[in-house]
PDB file of C-alpha atoms in Angstrom:
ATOM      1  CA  UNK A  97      14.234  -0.489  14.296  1.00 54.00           C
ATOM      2  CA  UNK A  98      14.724  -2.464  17.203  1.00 60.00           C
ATOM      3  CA  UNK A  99      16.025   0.848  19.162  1.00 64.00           C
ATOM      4  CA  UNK A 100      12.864   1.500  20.416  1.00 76.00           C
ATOM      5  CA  UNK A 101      12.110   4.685  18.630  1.00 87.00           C
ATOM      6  CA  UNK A 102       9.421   6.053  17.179  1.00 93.00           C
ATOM      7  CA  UNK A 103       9.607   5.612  12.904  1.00 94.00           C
ATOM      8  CA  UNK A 104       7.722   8.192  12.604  1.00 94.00           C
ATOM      9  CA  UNK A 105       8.729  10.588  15.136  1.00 94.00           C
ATOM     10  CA  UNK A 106       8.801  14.500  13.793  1.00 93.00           C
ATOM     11  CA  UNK A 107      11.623  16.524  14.319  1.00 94.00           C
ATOM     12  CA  UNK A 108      11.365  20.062  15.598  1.00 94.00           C
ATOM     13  CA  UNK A 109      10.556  21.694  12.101  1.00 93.00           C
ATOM     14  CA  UNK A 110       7.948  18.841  11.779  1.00 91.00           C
ATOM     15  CA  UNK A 111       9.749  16.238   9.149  1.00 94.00           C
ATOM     16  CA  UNK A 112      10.378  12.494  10.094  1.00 94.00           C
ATOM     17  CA  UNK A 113      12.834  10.483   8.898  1.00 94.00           C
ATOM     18  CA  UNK A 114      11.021   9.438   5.794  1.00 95.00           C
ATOM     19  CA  UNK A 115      10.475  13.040   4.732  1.00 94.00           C
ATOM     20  CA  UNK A 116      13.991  13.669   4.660  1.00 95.00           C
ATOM     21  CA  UNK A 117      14.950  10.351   3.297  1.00 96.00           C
ATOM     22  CA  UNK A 118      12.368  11.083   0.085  1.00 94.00           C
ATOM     23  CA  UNK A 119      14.065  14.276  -0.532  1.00 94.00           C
ATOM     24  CA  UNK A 120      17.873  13.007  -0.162  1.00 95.00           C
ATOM     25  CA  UNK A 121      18.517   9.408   0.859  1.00 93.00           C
ATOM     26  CA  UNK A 122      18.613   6.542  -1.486  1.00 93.00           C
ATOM     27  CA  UNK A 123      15.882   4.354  -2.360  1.00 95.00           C
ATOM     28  CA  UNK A 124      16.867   1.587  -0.508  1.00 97.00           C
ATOM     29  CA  UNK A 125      16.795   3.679   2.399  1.00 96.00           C
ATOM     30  CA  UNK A 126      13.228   4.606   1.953  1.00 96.00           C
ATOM     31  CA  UNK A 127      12.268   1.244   1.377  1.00 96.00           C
ATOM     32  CA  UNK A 128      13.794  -0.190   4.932  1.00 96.00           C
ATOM     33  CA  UNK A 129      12.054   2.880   6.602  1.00 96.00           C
ATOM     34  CA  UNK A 130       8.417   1.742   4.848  1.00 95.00           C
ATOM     35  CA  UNK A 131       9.158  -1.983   5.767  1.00 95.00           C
ATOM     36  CA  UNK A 132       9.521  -1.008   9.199  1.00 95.00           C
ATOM     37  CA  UNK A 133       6.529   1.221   9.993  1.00 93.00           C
ATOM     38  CA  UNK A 134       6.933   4.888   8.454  1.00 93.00           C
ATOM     39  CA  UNK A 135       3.806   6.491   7.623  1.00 90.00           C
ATOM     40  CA  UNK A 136       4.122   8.435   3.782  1.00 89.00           C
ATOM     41  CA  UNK A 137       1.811  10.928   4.913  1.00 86.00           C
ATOM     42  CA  UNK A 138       3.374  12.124   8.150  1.00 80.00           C
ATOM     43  CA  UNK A 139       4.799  15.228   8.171  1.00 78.00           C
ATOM     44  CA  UNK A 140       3.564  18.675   9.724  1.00 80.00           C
ATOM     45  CA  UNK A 141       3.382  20.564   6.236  1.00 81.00           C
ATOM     46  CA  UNK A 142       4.247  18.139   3.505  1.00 86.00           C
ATOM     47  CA  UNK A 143       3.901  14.412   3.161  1.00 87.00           C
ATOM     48  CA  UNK A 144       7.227  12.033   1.761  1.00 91.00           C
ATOM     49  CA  UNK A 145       5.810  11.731  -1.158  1.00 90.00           C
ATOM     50  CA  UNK A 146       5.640  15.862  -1.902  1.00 91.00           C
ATOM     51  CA  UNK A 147       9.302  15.851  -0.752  1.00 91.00           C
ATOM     52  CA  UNK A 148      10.104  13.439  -3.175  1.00 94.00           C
ATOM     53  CA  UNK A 149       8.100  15.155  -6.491  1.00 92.00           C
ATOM     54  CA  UNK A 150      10.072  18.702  -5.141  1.00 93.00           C
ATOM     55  CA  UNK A 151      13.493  17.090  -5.087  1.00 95.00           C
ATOM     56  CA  UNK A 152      13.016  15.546  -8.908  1.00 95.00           C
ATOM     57  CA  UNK A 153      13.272  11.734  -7.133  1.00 95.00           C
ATOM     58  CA  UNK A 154      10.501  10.233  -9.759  1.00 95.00           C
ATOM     59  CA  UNK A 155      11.931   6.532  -8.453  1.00 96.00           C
ATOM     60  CA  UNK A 156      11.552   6.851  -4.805  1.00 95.00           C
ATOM     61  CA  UNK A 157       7.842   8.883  -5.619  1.00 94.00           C
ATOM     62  CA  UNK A 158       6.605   5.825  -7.432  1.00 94.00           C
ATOM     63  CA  UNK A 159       7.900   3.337  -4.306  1.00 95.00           C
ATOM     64  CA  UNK A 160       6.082   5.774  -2.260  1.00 93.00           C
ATOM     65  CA  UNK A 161       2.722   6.453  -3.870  1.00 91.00           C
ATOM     66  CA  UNK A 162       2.802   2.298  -3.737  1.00 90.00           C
ATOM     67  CA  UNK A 163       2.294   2.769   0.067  1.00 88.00           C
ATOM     68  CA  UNK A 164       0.031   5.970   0.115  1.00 78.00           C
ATOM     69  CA  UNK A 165      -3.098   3.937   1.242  1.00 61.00           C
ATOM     70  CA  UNK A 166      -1.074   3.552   4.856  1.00 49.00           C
ATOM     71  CA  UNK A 167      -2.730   7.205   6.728  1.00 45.00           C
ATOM     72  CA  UNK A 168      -1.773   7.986  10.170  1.00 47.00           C
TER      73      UNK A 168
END
């Protein structure tokens, strides 16, 4: 993320980029976003990992609860 933005930014219904990704992005995806900075429990309502138990994603939950100790 050399772009100079903000990982884990929120969007204006409160969700970053890892939220979304957990709920329907591939893995991979959420893995590049963890290796470079984004927080799993951002999110205004819901952390990445809730998105990703909701949306049936059991592979990207485990990656996720993995990095749970990182709090913002």
């Amino acid at each position: 993320m050399d772009s100079g933005n903000d990982i884990n930014h929120m969007d204006d219904v409160g969700k970053t980029l890892l939220n979304w990704a957990s709920a329907f992005v591939t893995l991979q995806m959420v893995e590049y976003l963890l290796e470079n900075g984004a927080y799993v429990n951002r999110g205004l309502k819901s952390s990445s990992l809730h998105y990703a138990t909701c949306f049936c994603r059991p592979s990207i939950a485990k990656v996720l609860q993995a990095h749970s100790y990182k709090v913002w």
